[in-house]
Amino acid sequence: MHKGIFGALAAAGLLSVSPAAFAAGPDGAQLVAWWGVPFAGLLLSIALGPLLAPAFWHHHFGKIAAFWAAAFLLPFALVFGAGAAWHGAVHAVVAEYIPFVVLLTALFTTAGGICVHGNLRGGAWLNTGLLALGTVLASIMGTTGAAMLLIRPLIRANDNRRHNVHVVVFFIFLVANAGGSLTPLGDPPLFLGFLQGVDFFWTTLHIWPETLFICAVLLVLFFLIDSYYFRQKTECQADELDPTPDSASGSASDRASETAPVRLEGKRNFVLLAAAVGLVLMSGVWKPDAAFDVFGTPVALQNIVRDAGLVVITLISLAITPRTAREGNGFNWEPMKEVAKLFAGIFLTIIPVVAILRAGEAGALGWVIRLVTGPDGAPDNVMYFWATGLLSSFLDNAPTYLVFFNTAGGDAATLMTTGAATLAAISAGAVFMGANTYIGNAPNFMVKAIAEQRGIRMPSFFGYMLWSGAILLPLFVLTTLIFF
């Protein structure tokens, strides 16, 4: 019976090798491209669901993500055996998803416990200053930490303006992505490089010109756009008559404090943020050479200590943060729930896609790998930048970085020296182009969710891509011509 099933599936193009080859997990060289359909289906659901059926999507997006995950796992288990499906799912959840969610939750909770009180009146100079501050902080405390710290004050500062969508879009461009390009703490792809042996300050020294160029152009462009909207007559009148309230609720007590000086509440969370950054750094430096087997997936001791420490930090933040600080931020768990549910589906359905990419030229997507190599066998750094970037726009940028890191040789010592231009192209593509879509980097989704909760009508999935296509893609072309 199994033989008949396998023969039918092979005839349908879903199977090109016997199931025994998958005893140790997915072999990307033996997978055909059709296994990426559930991942593509989930991406289309994320793109079209809020646009075509917003009410249904809002109440059932977790079930939709679970459906697409099952659409991959169940056929995979049928074809290659329950053991292979179990191995792949456990590895994705234990080694990738849980650390991902634990870190995001810690940063979301601690940064969400720091509230900026007082009268912030959104104008071009203030908004540009907040974006610049967040861009700098992103490489110090991570794109998630910086985004969660500043998105709510920025929204409150502009909550009385008619045109404020562009403020959040540029915030995603700068704070949630480009700003995290200078250290391994900034963005997960660079942290993976750090774990592979890339020096901590290598990206600081080698891609600061590209980072400075992109961030400076975006800040200047934002200032010009924001100044234009701010000067509009009807908006200026609204700004003069309705200064920004102290909190999202806009209650009478809040408005009574409109003239109060700016102050921070929940400052103890800065210590917790620093501790979270320290734990992440520790897990990359401390190598006790000890690991635990979790259903066939090895988990290093330093990673267990890091994740346990991050859980403790989350609980401490919930315990010591004043209630008024979280109320002032309008803090709730909905953005985190949305990210956790959707990315659970992404981490599971992406398994075959990443496996195919890791197979290199032997995989069904070998043409992507061949694109980055010149006729003489030398790396094509322009194509490394664009291939890494465009795939990072739709796949998780961390494994995408790792795929091209290994395609370029995988030896950190060589890539940091003779291959420095190639490593710079891979690093820049993975970080910068995470801003091309909402799913390119986890903070993008979190910022979008928070903005929508505050009443901002954010662009749809494709609407956001119109913004990124019009602003970022020409900027990346210019970056290519100048630096690569």
XYZ file of N, CA, C and O in Angstrom, residues 29-178:
600
model
N 17.807 18.434 -1.030
C 18.163 18.014 -2.380
C 17.131 17.054 -2.959
O 17.061 16.872 -4.174
N 16.326 16.427 -2.110
C 15.353 15.436 -2.552
C 13.922 15.960 -2.522
O 12.989 15.204 -2.789
N 13.753 17.245 -2.196
C 12.417 17.835 -2.150
C 12.146 18.633 -3.416
O 13.020 19.342 -3.907
N 10.928 18.525 -3.909
C 10.535 19.324 -5.065
C 9.867 20.606 -4.567
O 9.462 20.727 -3.404
N 9.739 21.547 -5.479
C 9.282 22.887 -5.090
C 7.857 22.901 -4.560
O 7.486 23.817 -3.808
N 7.042 21.860 -4.918
C 5.647 21.853 -4.472
C 5.509 21.838 -2.957
O 4.458 22.214 -2.430
N 6.531 21.388 -2.255
C 6.433 21.371 -0.801
C 6.395 22.775 -0.208
O 6.090 22.958 0.974
N 6.687 23.779 -1.009
C 6.603 25.165 -0.538
C 5.220 25.768 -0.657
O 5.008 26.917 -0.255
N 4.247 24.995 -1.192
C 2.889 25.534 -1.372
C 2.242 25.970 -0.054
O 1.630 27.046 0.020
N 2.309 25.179 1.044
C 1.705 25.657 2.301
C 2.312 26.980 2.780
O 1.582 27.850 3.285
N 3.631 27.129 2.609
C 4.257 28.391 3.002
C 3.721 29.535 2.140
O 3.367 30.600 2.656
N 3.642 29.316 0.825
C 3.093 30.341 -0.061
C 1.640 30.633 0.292
O 1.195 31.784 0.261
N 0.875 29.590 0.641
C -0.515 29.792 1.023
C -0.659 30.632 2.275
O -1.546 31.492 2.369
N 0.226 30.398 3.253
C 0.179 31.203 4.476
C 0.528 32.655 4.173
O -0.118 33.583 4.692
N 1.537 32.878 3.323
C 1.902 34.248 2.964
C 0.739 34.950 2.262
O 0.449 36.123 2.542
N 0.074 34.249 1.342
C -1.068 34.849 0.651
C -2.210 35.120 1.625
O -2.923 36.124 1.493
N -2.392 34.243 2.602
C -3.434 34.468 3.609
C -3.139 35.722 4.416
O -4.041 36.527 4.682
N -1.876 35.886 4.807
C -1.479 37.085 5.557
C -1.677 38.332 4.708
O -2.074 39.390 5.206
N -1.423 38.197 3.404
C -1.540 39.341 2.513
C -2.992 39.687 2.210
O -3.378 40.868 2.225
N -3.806 38.669 1.930
C -5.155 38.918 1.432
C -6.232 38.860 2.516
O -7.285 39.487 2.362
N -5.976 38.104 3.599
C -6.990 37.963 4.638
C -7.478 39.282 5.204
O -8.690 39.569 5.188
N -6.581 40.142 5.712
C -7.035 41.426 6.266
C -7.678 42.327 5.229
O -8.458 43.214 5.574
N -7.369 42.099 3.948
C -7.899 42.952 2.885
C -9.284 42.506 2.430
O -10.191 43.328 2.263
N -9.474 41.181 2.276
C -10.723 40.671 1.719
C -11.754 40.313 2.782
O -12.956 40.428 2.536
N -11.293 39.856 3.941
C -12.221 39.461 5.011
C -11.654 39.874 6.359
O -11.247 39.028 7.164
N -11.595 41.171 6.630
C -10.910 41.650 7.841
C -11.493 41.112 9.139
O -10.743 40.747 10.044
N -12.808 41.053 9.247
C -13.415 40.575 10.493
C -13.108 39.097 10.710
O -12.733 38.678 11.816
N -13.253 38.303 9.667
C -12.962 36.871 9.768
C -11.497 36.656 10.101
O -11.155 35.825 10.954
N -10.614 37.395 9.426
C -9.179 37.245 9.666
C -8.832 37.600 11.103
O -8.051 36.886 11.754
N -9.397 38.674 11.625
C -9.070 39.127 12.975
C -9.426 38.071 14.013
O -8.700 37.908 14.999
N -10.488 37.342 13.792
C -10.931 36.364 14.783
C -10.342 34.969 14.557
O -10.351 34.137 15.479
N -9.804 34.704 13.363
C -9.411 33.329 13.053
C -8.019 33.208 12.441
O -7.702 32.136 11.905
N -7.185 34.240 12.539
C -5.873 34.132 11.887
C -5.023 33.021 12.497
O -4.215 32.388 11.807
N -5.205 32.739 13.777
C -4.470 31.639 14.401
C -4.876 30.298 13.821
O -4.023 29.431 13.573
N -6.168 30.113 13.575
C -6.649 28.860 12.989
C -6.154 28.723 11.552
O -5.832 27.616 11.088
N -6.098 29.843 10.827
C -5.620 29.797 9.441
C -4.145 29.405 9.407
O -3.725 28.587 8.575
N -3.352 29.965 10.310
C -1.939 29.591 10.392
C -1.798 28.113 10.729
O -0.951 27.407 10.158
N -2.633 27.626 11.643
C -2.590 26.203 12.015
C -2.990 25.317 10.834
O -2.429 24.234 10.638
N -3.951 25.770 10.034
C -4.370 25.000 8.857
C -3.210 24.812 7.887
O -2.965 23.696 7.403
N -2.483 25.881 7.595
C -1.379 25.772 6.632
C -0.226 24.944 7.211
O 0.446 24.220 6.462
N -0.014 25.044 8.525
C 1.009 24.192 9.142
C 0.632 22.719 8.996
O 1.472 21.879 8.658
N -0.638 22.418 9.238
C -1.104 21.037 9.078
C -1.046 20.607 7.614
O -0.780 19.435 7.314
N -1.275 21.554 6.692
C -1.237 21.236 5.268
C 0.158 20.819 4.820
O 0.312 20.126 3.814
N 1.168 21.225 5.567
C 2.519 20.737 5.292
C 2.828 19.472 6.085
O 3.285 18.471 5.534
N 2.581 19.478 7.394
C 3.038 18.394 8.263
C 2.333 17.073 7.975
O 2.976 16.013 7.980
N 1.020 17.101 7.740
C 0.298 15.848 7.550
C 0.704 15.130 6.256
O 1.005 13.929 6.286
N 0.745 15.825 5.108
C 1.245 15.137 3.909
C 2.702 14.696 4.044
O 3.082 13.632 3.555
N 3.501 15.506 4.721
C 4.906 15.157 4.905
C 5.026 13.880 5.736
O 5.840 13.002 5.444
N 4.204 13.779 6.784
C 4.210 12.572 7.616
C 3.718 11.361 6.826
O 4.232 10.248 6.980
N 2.729 11.568 5.956
C 2.200 10.477 5.152
C 3.251 9.955 4.179
O 3.400 8.747 3.984
N 4.001 10.889 3.568
C 4.963 10.514 2.532
C 6.259 9.984 3.140
O 6.776 8.938 2.729
N 6.785 10.693 4.122
C 8.120 10.376 4.626
C 8.122 9.756 6.014
O 9.174 9.449 6.556
N 6.941 9.603 6.593
C 6.850 8.980 7.897
C 6.662 9.989 9.010
O 7.131 11.126 8.933
N 5.982 9.551 10.052
C 5.723 10.443 11.184
C 7.016 10.879 11.864
O 7.108 11.996 12.389
N 8.024 9.997 11.847
C 9.287 10.351 12.493
C 9.951 11.549 11.853
O 10.450 12.445 12.547
N 9.972 11.598 10.513
C 10.587 12.729 9.818
C 9.818 14.014 10.085
O 10.403 15.078 10.304
N 8.469 13.933 10.055
C 7.653 15.122 10.326
C 7.842 15.596 11.764
O 7.960 16.800 12.027
N 7.857 14.629 12.701
C 8.070 14.968 14.107
C 9.431 15.616 14.310
O 9.546 16.633 14.995
N 10.465 15.057 13.705
C 11.815 15.598 13.840
C 11.872 17.031 13.326
O 12.422 17.931 13.982
N 11.303 17.261 12.148
C 11.330 18.606 11.575
C 10.556 19.605 12.419
O 11.013 20.734 12.637
N 9.368 19.194 12.894
C 8.543 20.103 13.689
C 9.199 20.422 15.027
O 9.216 21.583 15.461
N 9.740 19.388 15.701
C 10.387 19.613 16.997
C 11.596 20.528 16.837
O 11.803 21.452 17.647
N 12.395 20.287 15.802
C 13.571 21.147 15.600
C 13.148 22.585 15.358
O 13.733 23.520 15.918
N 12.116 22.787 14.529
C 11.657 24.148 14.244
C 11.142 24.839 15.498
O 11.407 26.020 15.728
N 10.403 24.097 16.322
C 9.797 24.692 17.523
C 10.838 24.906 18.621
O 10.941 25.994 19.199
N 11.632 23.873 18.914
C 12.555 23.924 20.049
C 13.785 24.781 19.746
O 14.190 25.613 20.564
N 14.372 24.580 18.581
C 15.627 25.262 18.275
C 15.434 26.661 17.727
O 16.335 27.503 17.837
N 14.250 26.948 17.142
C 14.076 28.232 16.466
C 12.901 29.037 17.024
O 13.063 30.191 17.423
N 11.705 28.426 17.053
C 10.517 29.204 17.400
C 10.488 29.634 18.866
O 10.211 30.807 19.167
N 10.751 28.701 19.776
C 10.695 29.055 21.203
C 11.703 30.146 21.568
O 11.332 31.140 22.216
N 12.991 30.033 21.160
C 13.909 31.140 21.457
C 13.459 32.457 20.834
O 13.608 33.522 21.438
N 12.894 32.381 19.631
C 12.391 33.564 18.938
C 11.282 34.243 19.745
O 11.323 35.446 20.014
N 10.293 33.473 20.170
C 9.158 34.041 20.897
C 9.567 34.499 22.298
O 9.105 35.541 22.780
N 10.436 33.750 22.954
C 10.879 34.128 24.302
C 11.608 35.474 24.269
O 11.352 36.347 25.107
N 12.499 35.648 23.298
C 13.226 36.915 23.193
C 12.283 38.060 22.856
O 12.331 39.132 23.484
N 11.388 37.853 21.881
C 10.442 38.909 21.517
C 9.542 39.279 22.690
O 9.270 40.460 22.922
N 9.087 38.270 23.428
C 8.206 38.539 24.572
C 8.928 39.347 25.637
O 8.354 40.287 26.222
N 10.187 39.015 25.903
C 10.948 39.753 26.908
C 11.133 41.210 26.495
O 10.931 42.134 27.300
N 11.499 41.427 25.240
C 11.701 42.794 24.759
C 10.375 43.549 24.690
O 10.302 44.735 25.029
N 9.325 42.880 24.242
C 8.000 43.492 24.159
C 7.507 43.911 25.534
O 6.950 45.003 25.719
N 7.711 43.055 26.527
C 7.214 43.320 27.876
C 8.009 44.423 28.568
O 7.424 45.340 29.160
N 9.327 44.337 28.504
C 10.145 45.339 29.207
C 10.038 46.702 28.539
O 9.858 47.719 29.222
N 10.141 46.750 27.219
C 10.028 48.037 26.536
C 8.619 48.603 26.678
O 8.438 49.821 26.770
N 7.609 47.724 26.718
C 6.239 48.184 26.901
C 5.946 48.675 28.297
O 4.874 49.241 28.547
N 6.878 48.479 29.232
C 6.709 48.985 30.594
C 7.343 50.341 30.820
O 7.303 50.871 31.931
N 7.942 50.905 29.770
C 8.542 52.241 29.857
C 7.617 53.219 29.157
O 7.405 53.136 27.949
N 7.035 54.127 29.899
C 6.047 55.055 29.351
C 6.592 56.478 29.361
O 7.135 56.945 30.374
N 6.444 57.160 28.239
C 6.833 58.565 28.134
C 5.591 59.405 28.389
O 4.664 59.432 27.567
N 5.546 60.096 29.511
C 4.434 60.987 29.838
C 4.779 62.406 29.423
O 5.949 62.762 29.260
N 3.769 63.218 29.275
C 3.994 64.624 28.944
C 3.468 64.963 27.573
O 2.909 64.132 26.856
N 3.650 66.201 27.194
C 3.094 66.711 25.955
C 4.117 66.632 24.831
O 4.973 67.507 24.687
N 4.032 65.561 24.042
C 4.843 65.445 22.840
C 3.981 65.849 21.655
O 2.973 65.207 21.365
N 4.345 66.935 21.001
C 3.555 67.449 19.881
C 4.251 67.086 18.582
O 5.322 67.590 18.261
N 3.654 66.137 17.865
C 4.299 65.609 16.680
C 4.465 66.637 15.581
O 3.492 67.190 15.068
N 5.688 66.918 15.227
C 6.030 67.769 14.107
C 7.231 67.165 13.414
O 7.799 66.174 13.858
N 7.644 67.786 12.317
C 8.715 67.199 11.515
C 10.005 67.020 12.309
O 10.670 65.985 12.213
N 10.372 68.026 13.121
C 11.639 67.930 13.857
C 11.567 66.875 14.956
O 12.493 66.068 15.117
N 10.479 66.879 15.728
C 10.349 65.887 16.806
C 10.281 64.476 16.237
O 10.957 63.559 16.715
N 9.453 64.292 15.212
C 9.305 62.961 14.637
C 10.616 62.446 14.063
O 10.989 61.283 14.267
N 11.321 63.313 13.357
C 12.604 62.909 12.783
C 13.601 62.598 13.892
O 14.386 61.639 13.791
N 13.561 63.374 14.970
C 14.450 63.115 16.098
C 14.166 61.772 16.758
O 15.086 61.026 17.102
N 12.871 61.442 16.927
C 12.517 60.146 17.521
C 12.927 58.994 16.615
O 13.407 57.948 17.093
N 12.747 59.170 15.305
C 13.175 58.123 14.373
C 14.691 57.945 14.404
O 15.198 56.817 14.366
N 15.411 59.057 14.469
C 16.875 58.974 14.526
C 17.327 58.303 15.822
O 18.250 57.470 15.817
N 16.686 58.635 16.933
C 17.019 58.004 18.214
C 16.760 56.498 18.149
O 17.605 55.692 18.569
N 15.614 56.101 17.615
C 15.303 54.690 17.511
C 16.253 53.955 16.586
O 16.610 52.802 16.840
N 16.690 54.627 15.527
C 17.631 54.015 14.595
C 18.950 53.705 15.290
O 19.544 52.640 15.083
N 19.414 54.620 16.124
C 20.659 54.398 16.867
C 20.477 53.294 17.906
O 21.323 52.402 18.052
N 19.353 53.330 18.621
C 19.116 52.345 19.677
C 18.944 50.936 19.134
O 19.213 49.957 19.832
N 18.515 50.804 17.867
C 18.220 49.487 17.311
C 19.437 48.566 17.307
O 19.297 47.357 17.490
N 20.634 49.109 17.102
C 21.837 48.272 17.111
C 22.355 48.028 18.520
O 23.254 47.213 18.713
N 21.794 48.722 19.503
C 22.228 48.572 20.893
C 21.307 47.635 21.657
O 21.748 46.747 22.385
N 20.010 47.811 21.476
C 19.036 47.017 22.216
C 18.170 46.155 21.312
O 17.189 45.564 21.769
N 18.529 46.059 20.051
C 17.781 45.243 19.116
C 16.640 46.006 18.473
O 16.098 46.951 19.041
N 16.283 45.598 17.257
C 15.195 46.283 16.565
C 13.874 46.129 17.311
O 13.072 47.070 17.364
N 13.643 44.967 17.922
C 12.401 44.780 18.671
C 12.358 45.676 19.901
O 11.345 46.335 20.170
N 13.452 45.703 20.665
C 13.485 46.534 21.868
C 13.307 48.010 21.550
O 12.513 48.709 22.198
N 14.017 48.513 20.550
C 13.912 49.924 20.188
C 12.526 50.246 19.653
O 11.952 51.303 19.968
N 11.976 49.333 18.843
C 10.648 49.581 18.276
C 9.581 49.617 19.364
O 8.720 50.512 19.375
N 9.629 48.671 20.295
C 8.616 48.637 21.353
C 8.772 49.805 22.331
O 7.806 50.247 22.938
N 9.987 50.315 22.469
C 10.217 51.443 23.370
C 9.627 52.736 22.821
O 9.051 53.534 23.564
N 9.729 52.943 21.509
C 9.427 54.262 20.945
C 8.158 54.336 20.115
O 7.691 55.449 19.835
N 7.582 53.199 19.698
C 6.437 53.304 18.797
C 5.234 53.963 19.477
O 4.533 54.777 18.866
N 4.987 53.655 20.741
C 3.816 54.239 21.398
C 3.967 55.741 21.628
O 3.028 56.505 21.348
N 5.119 56.233 22.145
C 5.277 57.697 22.252
C 5.154 58.397 20.899
O 4.574 59.486 20.812
N 5.665 57.775 19.849
C 5.589 58.391 18.527
C 4.143 58.453 18.044
O 3.713 59.477 17.477
N 3.381 57.396 18.277
C 1.976 57.405 17.864
C 1.199 58.444 18.649
O 0.379 59.199 18.096
N 1.442 58.512 19.972
C 0.732 59.511 20.785
C 1.058 60.926 20.353
O 0.205 61.811 20.361
N 2.301 61.154 19.991
C 2.700 62.497 19.567
C 1.990 62.927 18.294
O 1.854 64.128 18.035
N 1.514 61.973 17.520
C 0.896 62.293 16.231
C -0.555 61.856 16.139
O -1.117 61.823 15.045
N -1.176 61.545 17.299
C -2.511 60.956 17.240
C -3.596 61.951 16.837
O -4.720 61.560 16.549
N -3.278 63.245 16.809
C -4.270 64.227 16.403
C -4.053 64.714 14.969
O -4.740 65.615 14.508
N -3.113 64.112 14.277
C -2.827 64.530 12.905
C -3.615 63.695 11.912
O -3.812 62.498 12.092
N -4.034 64.336 10.846
C -4.818 63.656 9.828
C -3.967 62.652 9.056
O -4.426 61.564 8.718
N -2.744 63.012 8.763
C -1.843 62.151 7.997
C -0.730 61.657 8.920
O 0.175 62.409 9.262
N -0.815 60.390 9.315
C 0.223 59.856 10.198
C 0.673 58.442 9.814
O 1.548 57.878 10.462
N 0.099 57.872 8.757
C 0.516 56.532 8.331
C 1.986 56.523 7.944
O 2.732 55.584 8.277
N 2.433 57.582 7.255
C 3.830 57.629 6.811
C 4.805 57.600 7.985
O 5.923 57.109 7.854
N 4.378 58.109 9.144
C 5.244 58.109 10.326
C 5.551 56.669 10.743
O 6.703 56.313 11.020
N 4.521 55.826 10.759
C 4.705 54.439 11.175
C 5.475 53.658 10.108
O 6.325 52.822 10.426
N 5.197 53.924 8.838
C 5.891 53.215 7.756
C 7.394 53.494 7.812
O 8.221 52.575 7.737
N 7.766 54.759 7.962
C 9.195 55.082 8.051
C 9.806 54.552 9.349
O 10.993 54.227 9.391
N 9.007 54.469 10.408
C 9.476 53.863 11.651
C 9.870 52.405 11.412
O 10.904 51.938 11.894
N 9.040 51.680 10.636
C 9.378 50.295 10.311
C 10.652 50.240 9.478
O 11.548 49.417 9.730
N 10.755 51.122 8.474
C 11.956 51.149 7.641
C 13.227 51.315 8.480
O 14.204 50.588 8.302
N 13.191 52.277 9.388
C 14.406 52.696 10.094
C 14.644 51.948 11.397
O 15.691 51.323 11.597
N 13.683 52.010 12.308
C 13.890 51.482 13.651
C 13.756 49.958 13.683
O 14.547 49.276 14.338
N 12.784 49.426 12.949
C 12.547 47.983 12.978
C 13.471 47.211 12.048
O 13.475 45.976 12.088
N 14.272 47.916 11.230
C 15.117 47.203 10.278
C 16.504 47.822 10.129
O 17.458 47.342 10.726
N 16.632 48.878 9.340
C 17.957 49.377 8.954
C 18.824 49.737 10.150
O 20.044 49.550 10.124
